[in-house]
Every structure is written in structure tokens, then in C-alpha cells.
Coordinates of C-alpha atoms (C1' of nucleotides) in Angstrom, one line a residue:
Chain A
M1 CA -32.4 66.5 -28.9
T2 CA -32.6 70.3 -28.7
E3 CA -31.0 70.7 -32.1
S4 CA -33.4 68.3 -33.8
L5 CA -36.2 70.3 -32.3
H6 CA -35.0 73.4 -33.9
E7 CA -34.8 71.7 -37.2
L8 CA -38.3 70.5 -36.9
F9 CA -39.8 73.6 -35.5
P10 CA -37.7 76.6 -36.5
N11 CA -40.1 78.9 -35.0
S12 CA -40.6 77.0 -31.8
E13 CA -38.9 79.6 -29.7
K14 CA -41.4 82.2 -30.7
Q15 CA -44.2 80.0 -29.7
N16 CA -43.0 79.2 -26.3
K17 CA -39.7 80.5 -25.0
T18 CA -39.5 78.4 -21.8
K19 CA -41.2 75.2 -23.0
P20 CA -40.4 74.4 -26.6
M21 CA -43.0 72.2 -28.2
K22 CA -41.9 68.7 -29.1
S23 CA -42.9 66.6 -32.0
V24 CA -45.0 63.5 -31.4
S25 CA -42.1 61.3 -32.4
A26 CA -39.6 63.3 -30.3
V27 CA -41.9 63.0 -27.3
A28 CA -42.3 59.3 -28.0
S29 CA -38.6 58.7 -28.3
Q30 CA -37.9 60.6 -25.1
T31 CA -40.6 58.7 -23.2
Y32 CA -39.1 55.5 -24.6
A33 CA -35.6 56.6 -23.4
S34 CA -37.0 57.5 -19.9
Y35 CA -38.7 54.2 -19.8
L36 CA -35.5 52.4 -20.6
I37 CA -33.5 54.4 -18.1
N38 CA -36.1 53.7 -15.5
S39 CA -36.0 50.0 -16.3
L40 CA -32.3 50.1 -15.6
R41 CA -33.0 50.6 -11.9
N42 CA -34.5 47.1 -11.7
S43 CA -31.7 45.5 -13.8
S44 CA -29.4 43.6 -11.6
T45 CA -27.7 41.3 -14.1
L46 CA -25.1 42.1 -16.7
K47 CA -27.4 40.6 -19.4
S48 CA -30.3 43.0 -18.5
V49 CA -28.1 46.1 -18.2
S50 CA -26.4 45.5 -21.5
S51 CA -29.7 44.7 -23.2
V52 CA -31.1 48.1 -22.1
H53 CA -27.9 49.7 -23.1
S54 CA -28.0 48.4 -26.7
R55 CA -31.7 49.2 -27.0
L56 CA -31.1 52.8 -26.0
L57 CA -28.1 53.0 -28.4
K58 CA -30.4 51.8 -31.2
A59 CA -33.0 54.4 -30.3
G60 CA -30.3 57.1 -30.4
G61 CA -31.1 58.3 -26.9
I62 CA -27.7 58.1 -25.3
A63 CA -26.3 61.6 -25.8
G64 CA -26.3 63.3 -22.3
T65 CA -23.7 62.8 -19.6
T66 CA -26.5 62.1 -17.1
T67 CA -27.8 59.2 -19.2
V68 CA -24.4 57.7 -19.6
N69 CA -23.8 58.0 -15.9
H70 CA -26.9 55.8 -15.4
F71 CA -25.2 53.1 -17.4
I72 CA -21.9 53.4 -15.4
N73 CA -24.0 52.9 -12.3
G74 CA -26.0 50.1 -13.9
Y75 CA -22.8 48.1 -14.8
V76 CA -21.4 48.8 -11.3
R77 CA -24.5 47.5 -9.7
C78 CA -24.4 44.3 -11.6
G79 CA -20.8 43.9 -10.7
S80 CA -19.2 44.4 -14.1
I81 CA -16.5 47.0 -13.5
S82 CA -14.9 46.4 -16.9
H83 CA -18.1 47.4 -18.7
A84 CA -18.4 50.5 -16.4
Q85 CA -14.8 51.5 -17.2
Q86 CA -15.4 51.0 -21.0
V87 CA -18.5 53.2 -20.9
F88 CA -16.5 55.8 -18.9
D89 CA -13.6 55.7 -21.4
E90 CA -15.9 56.4 -24.3
M91 CA -17.3 59.6 -22.7
S92 CA -16.1 62.8 -24.1
E93 CA -16.6 64.8 -20.9
P94 CA -17.1 62.7 -17.8
N95 CA -18.4 64.9 -15.0
V96 CA -17.9 64.5 -11.2
V97 CA -20.7 62.0 -11.0
S98 CA -19.2 59.8 -13.7
W99 CA -15.8 59.8 -11.9
T100 CA -17.4 59.1 -8.5
S101 CA -19.6 56.3 -9.8
L102 CA -16.6 54.6 -11.4
M103 CA -14.6 55.0 -8.2
A104 CA -17.5 53.5 -6.2
G105 CA -17.5 50.6 -8.7
Y106 CA -13.8 49.9 -8.0
V107 CA -14.4 50.0 -4.2
D108 CA -17.3 47.5 -4.6
A109 CA -15.1 45.3 -6.9
G110 CA -12.5 45.0 -4.2
Q111 CA -10.0 47.2 -6.0
P112 CA -9.9 50.3 -3.7
D113 CA -6.4 51.2 -5.0
R114 CA -7.9 51.9 -8.4
A115 CA -10.4 54.2 -6.8
V116 CA -7.6 56.2 -5.1
L117 CA -5.8 56.5 -8.4
L118 CA -8.9 57.9 -10.0
L119 CA -9.2 60.5 -7.2
R120 CA -5.7 61.6 -7.9
A121 CA -6.3 61.8 -11.7
M122 CA -9.5 63.8 -11.5
P123 CA -8.0 67.3 -11.1
M124 CA -5.8 66.7 -14.1
H125 CA -8.9 66.4 -16.1
G126 CA -10.4 69.6 -14.7
V127 CA -12.9 67.9 -12.5
E128 CA -13.1 68.8 -8.8
P129 CA -14.2 66.2 -6.3
N130 CA -17.5 66.8 -4.4
P131 CA -18.4 65.4 -1.0
F132 CA -19.7 62.1 -2.5
T133 CA -16.3 61.7 -4.3
I134 CA -14.5 62.3 -1.0
S135 CA -16.9 59.9 0.7
T136 CA -16.2 57.2 -1.8
A137 CA -12.4 57.8 -1.5
I138 CA -12.7 57.4 2.2
N139 CA -14.5 54.1 1.8
A140 CA -11.6 53.0 -0.4
C141 CA -9.2 53.9 2.4
S142 CA -11.4 52.0 4.9
Q143 CA -11.2 48.9 2.7
L144 CA -7.4 49.4 2.2
A145 CA -7.1 49.7 5.9
Q146 CA -5.1 52.8 5.0
V147 CA -6.1 55.1 7.8
R148 CA -3.1 57.3 6.9
I149 CA -4.5 58.2 3.5
G150 CA -7.9 58.5 5.2
M151 CA -6.5 61.0 7.7
E152 CA -5.0 63.0 4.8
L153 CA -8.5 63.0 3.3
H154 CA -9.8 64.1 6.6
A155 CA -7.4 67.1 6.4
R156 CA -8.4 67.7 2.8
I157 CA -12.0 67.8 3.7
E158 CA -11.3 70.6 6.1
S159 CA -9.2 72.5 3.5
L160 CA -12.0 72.1 0.9
G161 CA -14.4 73.5 3.5
M162 CA -16.4 70.3 3.5
Q163 CA -16.1 69.6 7.3
S164 CA -19.7 70.5 7.9
D165 CA -20.8 68.4 5.0
V166 CA -22.9 65.5 6.2
V167 CA -21.9 63.1 3.4
A168 CA -18.2 63.5 3.9
S169 CA -18.4 63.4 7.7
T170 CA -20.5 60.3 7.6
A171 CA -17.8 58.6 5.5
L172 CA -15.2 59.6 8.1
V173 CA -17.3 58.1 10.9
N174 CA -17.4 54.9 8.8
M175 CA -13.7 54.9 8.2
Y176 CA -12.8 55.3 11.9
G177 CA -15.2 52.5 12.7
K178 CA -13.7 50.2 10.1
A179 CA -10.3 50.9 11.6
N180 CA -11.7 49.8 14.9
N181 CA -11.4 53.3 16.3
V182 CA -14.8 53.5 17.8
D183 CA -14.1 56.5 20.1
D184 CA -13.0 58.8 17.3
A185 CA -16.0 57.7 15.2
R186 CA -18.3 58.6 18.1
K187 CA -16.5 61.9 18.7
L188 CA -17.0 62.9 15.0
F189 CA -20.7 61.8 15.2
D190 CA -21.3 63.8 18.3
G191 CA -19.7 66.9 16.7
M192 CA -21.8 66.8 13.6
A193 CA -24.2 69.7 13.1
E194 CA -26.4 67.7 10.7
R195 CA -27.1 64.0 10.8
N196 CA -29.2 62.1 8.3
L197 CA -30.4 58.5 8.0
Y198 CA -27.0 57.4 6.6
T199 CA -25.2 59.0 9.5
W200 CA -27.2 57.2 12.2
G201 CA -27.0 54.0 10.3
T202 CA -23.3 54.3 9.9
M203 CA -22.7 54.9 13.7
I204 CA -25.0 52.0 14.7
C205 CA -23.2 49.8 12.2
V206 CA -19.8 50.9 13.6
Y207 CA -20.9 49.8 17.1
A208 CA -22.3 46.5 15.8
Q209 CA -19.2 45.7 13.9
N210 CA -16.9 46.5 16.8
A211 CA -18.8 44.2 19.2
C212 CA -20.2 47.2 21.1
C213 CA -23.6 45.6 21.2
N214 CA -25.2 47.5 24.0
E215 CA -24.0 50.8 22.6
A216 CA -25.5 49.9 19.3
L217 CA -28.9 49.1 20.9
C218 CA -28.8 52.2 23.0
L219 CA -28.2 54.4 19.9
F220 CA -30.8 52.5 17.9
K221 CA -33.4 53.2 20.6
K222 CA -32.6 56.9 20.5
F223 CA -32.7 56.9 16.7
S224 CA -36.1 55.1 16.6
M225 CA -37.7 57.9 18.5
M226 CA -36.9 60.3 15.7
M227 CA -36.8 58.3 12.5
R228 CA -38.0 55.1 11.0
P229 CA -35.3 52.5 10.5
N230 CA -34.6 51.2 7.0
H231 CA -33.4 47.8 6.1
F232 CA -29.7 48.7 6.5
I233 CA -30.1 49.8 10.0
L234 CA -32.3 46.8 10.9
S235 CA -29.6 44.5 9.6
S236 CA -27.0 46.2 11.7
I237 CA -29.1 46.0 14.8
V238 CA -30.0 42.3 14.3
N239 CA -26.2 41.7 14.2
A240 CA -25.7 43.6 17.4
C241 CA -28.3 41.3 19.0
S242 CA -26.3 38.2 17.9
G243 CA -23.4 39.6 19.8
L244 CA -25.4 39.9 23.0
G245 CA -26.2 36.3 23.0
S246 CA -29.5 36.9 24.8
F247 CA -33.0 36.5 23.4
G248 CA -34.9 39.5 24.6
P249 CA -33.6 42.3 22.4
G250 CA -33.2 40.0 19.4
R251 CA -36.9 39.0 19.6
S252 CA -38.1 42.6 19.8
V253 CA -35.9 43.6 16.8
H254 CA -37.3 40.6 14.9
A255 CA -40.8 41.9 15.7
A256 CA -39.8 45.4 14.4
V257 CA -38.4 43.8 11.2
I258 CA -41.8 42.2 10.6
R259 CA -43.8 45.3 11.5
L260 CA -41.8 47.4 9.1
G261 CA -42.2 44.9 6.3
H262 CA -38.5 43.9 5.9
D263 CA -38.8 40.2 6.8
R264 CA -38.5 39.2 3.1
N265 CA -35.1 40.9 2.9
D266 CA -32.4 38.2 2.4
V267 CA -29.6 40.0 4.3
I268 CA -31.9 40.5 7.3
A269 CA -33.2 37.0 7.1
G270 CA -29.6 35.7 7.1
G271 CA -28.9 38.0 10.1
L272 CA -31.9 36.6 12.0
I273 CA -30.9 33.0 11.3
D274 CA -27.4 33.8 12.7
M275 CA -28.9 35.7 15.6
Y276 CA -31.2 32.9 16.8
A277 CA -28.4 30.3 16.4
K278 CA -26.0 32.4 18.4
C279 CA -28.6 33.0 21.1
G280 CA -29.0 29.2 21.4
S281 CA -32.1 28.4 19.3
I282 CA -31.3 26.6 16.1
D283 CA -35.0 25.8 16.0
Y284 CA -36.0 29.5 15.6
S285 CA -33.2 29.8 12.9
R286 CA -34.9 26.9 11.0
V287 CA -38.3 28.6 11.3
V288 CA -36.9 31.8 9.8
F289 CA -35.2 29.9 7.1
A290 CA -38.3 27.8 6.3
Q291 CA -40.3 31.0 5.8
I292 CA -38.1 32.2 2.9
S293 CA -39.8 31.1 -0.3
A294 CA -36.7 31.1 -2.5
P295 CA -33.6 31.3 -0.3
T296 CA -30.5 32.8 -2.0
L297 CA -26.8 32.3 -1.1
I298 CA -27.0 34.5 2.0
P299 CA -29.7 32.6 4.0
Y300 CA -28.3 29.3 2.8
T301 CA -24.9 30.1 4.0
S302 CA -26.1 31.5 7.3
M303 CA -28.2 28.3 7.9
I304 CA -25.3 26.0 6.9
V305 CA -22.9 27.8 9.2
S306 CA -25.5 27.9 12.1
A307 CA -26.3 24.2 11.8
A308 CA -22.6 23.3 11.8
R309 CA -22.1 25.4 14.9
H310 CA -24.8 23.4 16.6
G311 CA -23.3 20.1 15.6
L312 CA -26.1 19.3 13.1
S313 CA -23.7 18.4 10.3
H314 CA -26.3 16.4 8.4
L315 CA -28.5 19.5 8.1
S316 CA -25.5 21.4 6.8
F317 CA -24.8 18.8 4.2
S318 CA -28.4 18.4 3.0
L319 CA -28.8 22.2 2.8
F320 CA -25.6 22.4 0.8
D321 CA -26.8 19.7 -1.7
E322 CA -30.2 21.5 -2.0
M323 CA -28.5 24.8 -2.7
L324 CA -26.3 23.2 -5.4
D325 CA -29.4 21.5 -7.0
R326 CA -31.0 24.9 -7.2
G327 CA -28.1 26.3 -9.1
I328 CA -26.8 28.5 -6.3
R329 CA -23.0 28.8 -6.3
P330 CA -21.4 28.6 -2.9
N331 CA -18.9 31.2 -1.7
S332 CA -15.8 30.7 0.4
I333 CA -17.8 31.1 3.7
T334 CA -20.3 28.4 2.6
L335 CA -17.4 26.1 2.0
L336 CA -15.9 27.0 5.4
G337 CA -19.3 26.1 7.0
I338 CA -19.2 22.6 5.3
L339 CA -15.6 22.1 6.5
H340 CA -16.7 23.2 10.0
A341 CA -19.5 20.6 9.8
C342 CA -17.1 17.8 8.9
S343 CA -14.7 19.0 11.6
H344 CA -17.3 18.9 14.4
S345 CA -18.6 15.5 13.4
G346 CA -15.2 13.8 13.3
L347 CA -15.4 13.3 9.5
S348 CA -11.8 14.2 8.9
D349 CA -11.3 12.2 5.8
A350 CA -14.4 13.6 4.1
G351 CA -13.2 17.1 5.3
L352 CA -9.8 16.6 3.7
D353 CA -11.2 15.4 0.4
F354 CA -13.5 18.5 0.5
L355 CA -10.5 20.8 1.1
K356 CA -8.6 19.3 -1.8
S357 CA -11.6 19.4 -4.2
M358 CA -12.7 23.0 -3.4
H359 CA -11.0 24.6 -6.3
R360 CA -11.8 21.9 -8.8
S361 CA -15.5 21.7 -7.8
Y362 CA -16.4 25.2 -7.0
G363 CA -13.6 27.4 -8.3
I364 CA -12.7 28.6 -4.9
S365 CA -9.1 28.0 -3.6
P366 CA -8.8 27.3 0.1
G367 CA -7.6 30.3 2.2
A368 CA -6.2 30.7 5.7
K369 CA -9.5 30.1 7.3
H370 CA -10.1 26.8 5.4
Y371 CA -6.6 25.5 6.3
T372 CA -7.0 26.5 9.9
C373 CA -10.3 24.7 10.1
A374 CA -8.8 21.6 8.5
I375 CA -5.8 21.7 10.9
D376 CA -8.2 22.0 13.8
M377 CA -10.1 19.0 12.4
L378 CA -7.0 16.8 12.1
G379 CA -5.7 18.0 15.4
R380 CA -8.8 17.1 17.4
A381 CA -8.9 13.7 15.7
G382 CA -5.4 13.1 17.0
R383 CA -3.8 13.3 13.5
L384 CA -1.1 15.7 14.8
E385 CA 1.6 14.8 12.3
E386 CA -0.7 15.6 9.3
A387 CA -1.9 18.7 11.1
L388 CA 1.6 19.9 11.6
G389 CA 2.5 19.1 8.0
L390 CA -0.5 21.1 6.7
A391 CA 0.4 24.0 8.9
C392 CA 4.0 24.1 7.7
R393 CA 3.0 23.9 4.1
N394 CA 0.4 26.7 4.5
D395 CA 2.0 29.2 6.8
F396 CA 0.4 32.6 7.0
S397 CA 1.5 35.9 8.5
G398 CA -0.4 38.3 10.8
H399 CA -3.6 37.3 12.4
D400 CA -4.2 34.4 10.1
G401 CA -0.9 32.9 11.3
L402 CA -1.8 33.4 14.9
M403 CA -5.1 31.6 14.4
L404 CA -3.5 28.7 12.5
W405 CA -0.7 28.0 15.0
S406 CA -2.9 28.5 18.1
V407 CA -5.3 25.9 16.8
L408 CA -2.4 23.5 16.4
A409 CA -1.1 24.4 19.9
S410 CA -4.6 23.7 21.3
A411 CA -4.8 20.3 19.6
A412 CA -1.2 19.4 20.8
R413 CA -2.2 20.3 24.3
M414 CA -5.3 18.1 24.1
H415 CA -3.3 15.1 23.0
G416 CA -0.4 15.8 25.3
R417 CA 2.1 16.3 22.4
L418 CA 4.5 18.8 24.0
D419 CA 6.9 18.5 21.0
V420 CA 4.2 19.8 18.6
M421 CA 3.2 22.4 21.1
A422 CA 6.8 23.7 21.4
E423 CA 6.9 24.0 17.6
A424 CA 3.6 25.9 17.5
G425 CA 4.7 28.1 20.5
A426 CA 7.9 29.0 18.6
R427 CA 6.0 30.0 15.5
L428 CA 3.5 32.1 17.6
A429 CA 6.4 33.9 19.2
E430 CA 7.7 35.0 15.8
L431 CA 4.4 36.6 14.8
E432 CA 2.9 40.0 15.3
P433 CA 1.6 41.1 18.7
I434 CA -1.3 38.9 19.6
R435 CA -4.9 40.0 20.1
D436 CA -7.2 39.2 23.0
D437 CA -9.1 36.6 21.0
V438 CA -6.1 34.2 20.8
A439 CA -4.6 35.2 24.2
G440 CA -6.2 32.2 25.8
I441 CA -3.9 29.8 24.0
Y442 CA -1.0 31.0 26.1
V443 CA -2.8 30.2 29.3
A444 CA -3.6 26.8 27.9
M445 CA -0.1 26.1 26.9
S446 CA 1.4 27.1 30.2
N447 CA -1.1 24.9 32.0
A448 CA -0.2 22.0 29.7
Y449 CA 3.5 22.4 30.5
F450 CA 2.7 22.5 34.2
S451 CA 0.6 19.4 34.2
A452 CA 3.4 17.6 32.3
G453 CA 5.8 18.7 34.9
E454 CA 7.9 20.7 32.4
W455 CA 8.6 23.7 34.5
D456 CA 11.0 25.3 32.0
G457 CA 8.5 25.2 29.3
A458 CA 5.8 26.7 31.6
A459 CA 8.2 29.4 32.7
R460 CA 9.0 30.2 29.1
V461 CA 5.4 30.6 28.1
R462 CA 4.6 32.7 31.2
K463 CA 7.6 35.0 30.3
E464 CA 6.2 35.3 26.7
M465 CA 2.8 36.1 28.1
R466 CA 4.3 38.9 30.3
R467 CA 6.3 40.2 27.3
R468 CA 3.1 40.4 25.2
G469 CA 0.9 41.7 28.0
V470 CA -1.5 38.7 27.8
R471 CA -4.0 38.6 30.6
K472 CA -6.0 35.6 31.7
V473 CA -9.7 36.1 31.0
P474 CA -11.9 35.2 34.0
G475 CA -14.3 32.4 33.2
C476 CA -18.0 33.4 33.4
S477 CA -21.4 32.1 32.3
W478 CA -24.7 33.8 32.0
I479 CA -28.3 32.8 31.8
E480 CA -31.4 34.8 30.8
V481 CA -34.5 34.5 32.9
K482 CA -37.5 36.6 32.1
D483 CA -35.4 39.1 30.1
L484 CA -33.0 39.5 32.9
V485 CA -29.4 38.3 32.4
H486 CA -27.7 36.7 35.5
V487 CA -23.9 36.3 35.3
F488 CA -21.9 33.7 37.3
Y489 CA -18.1 33.7 37.8
A490 CA -15.9 30.7 38.3
G491 CA -15.6 29.8 42.0
N492 CA -17.5 32.8 43.2
M493 CA -20.6 32.2 45.2
A494 CA -20.7 35.6 46.9
T495 CA -22.8 37.3 44.2
C496 CA -25.0 34.4 43.3
P497 CA -28.7 35.0 43.4
R498 CA -30.7 32.5 45.5
K499 CA -27.4 31.1 46.9
E500 CA -28.9 29.0 49.8
E501 CA -31.2 27.1 47.4
L502 CA -28.3 26.9 44.9
V503 CA -26.0 25.3 47.4
R504 CA -28.7 22.8 48.5
L505 CA -29.4 21.9 44.9
L506 CA -25.7 21.4 44.1
R507 CA -25.3 19.1 47.2
E508 CA -28.3 17.1 46.1
L509 CA -27.1 16.7 42.6
E510 CA -23.7 15.7 43.8
K511 CA -25.3 13.0 46.0
K512 CA -27.4 11.7 43.1
I513 CA -24.4 11.6 40.7
I514 CA -22.3 9.6 43.2
E515 CA -25.1 7.3 44.3
G516 CA -26.7 6.6 40.9
I517 CA -23.7 6.4 38.7
G518 CA -20.7 6.1 41.0
Y519 CA -19.0 9.0 39.3
R520 CA -17.1 11.4 41.4
S521 CA -17.6 14.6 39.5
S522 CA -15.9 18.0 39.7
L523 CA -18.7 18.9 42.0
S524 CA -17.5 16.8 44.8
R525 CA -13.8 17.1 44.1
N526 CA -13.7 20.8 44.1
V527 CA -16.6 22.0 46.2
E528 CA -15.8 22.3 49.8
F529 CA -18.6 23.8 51.8
D530 CA -18.3 25.1 55.4
D531 CA -21.1 24.8 58.0
E532 CA -23.0 27.6 56.5
G533 CA -22.9 25.9 53.1
F534 CA -20.4 28.3 51.7
G535 CA -16.7 28.1 51.2
E536 CA -14.3 30.7 52.6
E537 CA -15.7 34.2 52.1
G538 CA -18.5 32.8 50.0
I539 CA -16.1 31.3 47.5
I540 CA -16.4 27.7 46.3
V541 CA -12.9 26.9 45.1
G542 CA -12.7 25.6 41.6
I543 CA -16.3 25.3 40.7
H544 CA -16.8 26.4 37.1
S545 CA -19.2 29.1 36.2
E546 CA -21.5 27.0 34.0
I547 CA -22.3 24.6 36.9
L548 CA -23.5 27.6 38.9
A549 CA -25.6 28.8 36.0
M550 CA -26.9 25.3 35.5
A551 CA -28.1 25.1 39.1
F552 CA -29.7 28.5 38.8
G553 CA -31.4 27.4 35.6
I554 CA -32.9 24.3 37.2
L555 CA -34.3 26.5 40.0
S556 CA -35.7 29.2 37.6
F557 CA -37.2 27.1 34.8
P558 CA -40.0 24.6 35.1
K559 CA -39.4 21.0 33.8
G560 CA -39.9 20.6 30.1
S561 CA -38.4 24.0 29.1
K562 CA -34.9 24.2 27.6
I563 CA -32.3 25.8 29.8
R564 CA -29.9 28.0 27.8
I565 CA -26.5 28.9 29.2
M566 CA -23.7 31.0 27.6
K567 CA -20.1 30.8 28.5
N568 CA -17.1 32.9 27.5
L569 CA -14.5 30.0 27.5
R570 CA -14.5 26.4 26.3
M571 CA -16.2 23.8 28.5
C572 CA -13.9 21.4 30.2
V573 CA -14.3 17.6 30.0
E574 CA -15.5 17.5 33.6
C575 CA -18.3 20.0 33.3
H576 CA -19.3 18.4 30.0
M577 CA -19.7 15.1 31.9
V578 CA -21.7 16.8 34.7
F579 CA -24.1 18.3 32.2
K580 CA -24.7 15.0 30.5
L581 CA -25.4 13.2 33.9
V582 CA -27.6 16.0 35.2
S583 CA -29.6 16.0 32.0
K584 CA -30.4 12.3 32.6
I585 CA -30.9 12.4 36.4
E586 CA -33.1 15.5 36.4
G587 CA -34.8 14.9 33.0
R588 CA -33.7 18.4 31.8
E589 CA -32.6 19.7 28.5
F590 CA -29.6 22.1 28.4
V591 CA -28.2 24.2 25.5
V592 CA -24.7 25.4 26.4
R593 CA -22.8 27.8 24.2
D594 CA -19.1 27.8 24.9
L595 CA -16.5 29.9 23.1
N596 CA -16.8 28.1 19.8
R597 CA -20.0 26.2 19.5
F598 CA -23.2 24.8 21.1
H599 CA -23.8 21.7 23.1
H600 CA -27.3 20.2 23.4
F601 CA -27.6 18.0 26.4
K602 CA -30.5 15.6 26.6
D603 CA -31.1 12.1 28.2
G604 CA -27.4 11.8 29.2
D605 CA -26.0 12.6 25.8
C606 CA -24.6 15.7 24.0
S607 CA -25.2 16.7 20.4
C608 CA -21.4 17.0 19.9
G609 CA -21.0 13.3 20.5
D610 CA -18.1 14.2 22.9
F611 CA -16.2 15.4 19.9
W612 CA -15.5 19.1 20.2
Chain B
dG1 C1' -27.6 60.3 -11.4
dT2 C1' -22.9 59.7 -6.7
dA3 C1' -22.7 57.3 0.5
dG4 C1' -24.1 52.4 4.1
dG5 C1' -26.0 46.2 5.4
dG6 C1' -24.9 39.7 6.0
dT7 C1' -22.7 34.7 6.9
dT8 C1' -15.9 33.7 8.8
dA9 C1' -11.9 28.8 11.9
dG10 C1' -10.8 28.5 17.8

DNA sequence: GTAGGGTTAG
């Protein structure tokens, strides 16, 4: 551009040394080039990016490195890493931004190893990494779960004198968070001299993704006093609220989302759908979904998964059809949601057909999660042989394997198949150290051996539990009344609020159940009151926490309002029966979330159709 | 011009 100016105006430098005059055509072509580059920002499809690219090439405006970098970013944004690489390869002198953009592209494309290779190659081409490069490389390490390389980069940051750089440090906070090392992430965050919007957002996200929901909310409140949250931060905080399983914070965050004008954002809408469903209100999820004018894959998937979780399989199926009709391609999670819906409605044959046709119909091969879901589906339907066969043909290592075999063990226990349980137990023992989220299966297995009188089997499992340091999680339920959460523990009356009234109510309910239906429930079998109305030291032996929460809910809410209860373990058959009966006797509606799903009790029935 | 967000079986 400068050379052509000199040709046109050989004396231009004399006229104006700092601002050379441009010809009308040069100005016009530069304006056209800027216009095209600007339009690139809004191009999100390969077609639109390559169209702008070819128009600019025709106009001859693609000389500078900065301009070419725009195109690398454009191709990366629309997900075409091969085009980005091609543009990069054609550059005579890619600069640090070109290298970093391409690296970020590989991280986005799920090829973080290529990004690390690029980082290593840069110095050989005479280009030194800057904090953004390091930040991108650290993200690659987070994705690779290669904390070792990440720590090398941490050291390198210090040797390059970048330790006080906000961009590089923020990436480190993210990396430690992704490696589930929340404490180190927070230490780094606290030690930073400078923090920007990204830094705060990253730390809040680290908390949200590591199930530290209260910490996330706490930091968010602190942050909100200083800065205005953007859509990234709102999205993280909505997720943190899903984890709390209580309405209060979720609703105020939803209000903030609307106030700040982000309610049309798809990712946030998906998060809100998920949050309301996890807090027990599929109705609110449906309201959020209905307000989206043209839902994309994200809200559709969130809604399909949420409906399945609440046992509304027909809603999941109809949304799936609607989505396909609109030309939206499902992803592997959408398909998992559909399998889940089949599983929780007892449609095992339909589910199996779906599993088999996934690749043919949608181009997505079933993975560990799909097989586990199908094994669970067959197992709960009593088709243990088929479930075992599927498990053996699709064995996985690591956490995936743990999930798969624990699901089978759980089904075997439910159907009293100690042989299948022994097989699953043996497979579990071969796998990596187990995590808390599947620890419960050992307790269940041991109990199953006990009730079958197989003392050797029980002892074996107990030994394995000790070897692996598995602890039994105490059962608890909680209920939210006027923004206050009340927690109840199995068998423990001592800390119950309004305990005298609670005991009176439980006795009345018990009487009504026996008189009206002739059913001797867990209430009468396990609850032994003394003269004061309490068991020994205020403990009612054996009463499950959700029953206590149910009684408290009846006392706290007027007739006609839904009573929502959360539980940290699965509901047992006895309690499930009691909820059904009480919903009829008292004319009350209950929504109970157990470890895996929701149960809606009304008029003596449950939405799960006793299949869960 | 380069950094971050969602849905995941039991």
C-alpha cells in the first residue's frame, strides 16, 4: 500500500511527512478492506469466512501480517483448523499472534498436542512466546490433563519474568482448576497483584466446575461489588446454583441475567434450564425453554436431558423430533439424554435399537457413557445376561470402567443375582482407585451379601472397602423453606426443627396409613418412640432422612403448594411407597430428588411409574 | 489481532 502511494504521489512526503495523502481509489480500497475485515467478526460459518477471504484476495488487500492473522482467527472461530493451518503455512513471516492464534485453534479443535508442538517449534523460527502464547499452551495442558507440562510452563513463566503477568497467571489458575486442584488455584489467585475480568471469571468458574458452589457464590458477590459480570461469569454462576439444588440463589441469578440483558444467550439459557430442573422445577425449565425464539443445540439438549431426569420421556422424544425437523444435528450428550429417557421409562428394546442405530443415523458412535446407560437400562429391566454381555464386550479402563461395572453391580443387587455381582465386583477390584461418587456401590454390595447370608462375600467386600479407603456416606435430605435450607439426617431427631409437632405428625400419618390401607410402612416398623415421643437420645432408629423432611414440609407449606425435597442417596422402596401413600392421604404433591433423578408424587402415584 | 462459558450414565 505504501509503495503504491509513492508511485502515485512521488512528492507526497514533502506535502505531509506524518500523514501521506492517499488517492481516492486507495482510500476506497482500504475502506473496502477494513469493511471486509470488520465483517469477518460476524462470520461464524466456514462459508462466510472463505467468502470474505476470497473477496479480499480479489481486492488485493491481504498483504499485512495483521490482516492474515484476522483470517487465521476467522477460520479458527468457525471451527476449520485445516483452513487456518493452510493460511498460516502460506505466510512468509508469521508473528507471535499468528502462532498463538493457530495454537488456540488446535486447543479448540481438541488437538492440544499439536498446540504444544507449535510452542516447541516457535523459537526455531525466531519467534518468542508472549503471555498469550503461554496462556494458550497452559490451556492445552489443562485439556491434556498434563499438569506436569503445565508445571514446567509455570516454571518457565517465572524464568521469562512473566509471573506478574495477569494473562499468564490467569491461565495457571485455570489449569490448576481443571486439574481439580482448587486450593492451588485459589492461592495463585490470592497472590496476584493484578486481576481483571478474565481472572475473576476463571476463579469463579474453577469453583463452579469443582462443585464448590458456595465458594463460587461468595466470590461472585465480592466481584459484583466491583465489576459488572459478563455472560461468561453469569454462565458459571448459574451452574454453581444448579449444584446447590436450592431455588433462592438460582432465582436471583436468573433475575441478574435478565437485568443485564443476557437472557437471550443460548449457553446461559441452557444453564438456566438445567438449574431449574436440578432444583426440582421442570416447569420453570419449560418456561425458560419456551421463551427462546429459535432454540439451538444447547437449549434443546439441556431440555431433553432435564425432561429425562424428571421421567418425562415423551417430552424428551418430542423435543428430539422437533429438533431434527428443524435441521439441528444432535451431539453425543443429546443422544445420551434420549437413551436415558428410554431407560427411565422401561423402554429397553427401543433403547437398544437406538444404541445400535446411533452411528448410522447420526454419525455418532456410542461411547462409555452410552454403553453404561444401556447396561443400566437392561439391568433394571432384569435383563442381567444381556447387560453382562454388553459390559464384557465394551469394557473400559479408568473411571469409565468403574461406572460401567458399578451400574451392573447395582442391578445385580436389585435382582438378587449374586453371581453377576461377584463378576462385577471382581472387575471393579482390578480397576484404578475408586472415587467418592462410586464408593456407595461397595456399601450396597456388602449389604446385598449380608441379606443373602453370604458372609464370606460380605467380608470380602468390606475388606476391599478398607483397602481402598471407602467410607459410607451418611444419608441426608434437605428442604428449602423461605430461602432457608433445613437438613435432616437418617435416624437423627435431635437436631430436627419443630420436633414435637414432627413426631405428632409422623404418628398420625402412621396411623392413617395402617388404618386406611392396611400397609405397615417403614414408619411403624422402624420408629420406636419413648414416652416423650423420642427414641433413645432423641434418635429414631432407622427412619430415613427424606421421611423427616417430608413431615417438616407438610408442617411448613400450605396445602396446594408443591413440597420439594433433595436427597444425597437413592430412595429405598419403602420410602418411595410411603411418599406415594402420603401424597394420597394428605392430598399433597411432593417432588423428591434422589441421587440420580426426580420423583413427582401425586394422588398416590409417582412419575417414575415405580421404575427407577 | 491472541485468554474464559453449557448439557454427561448411577
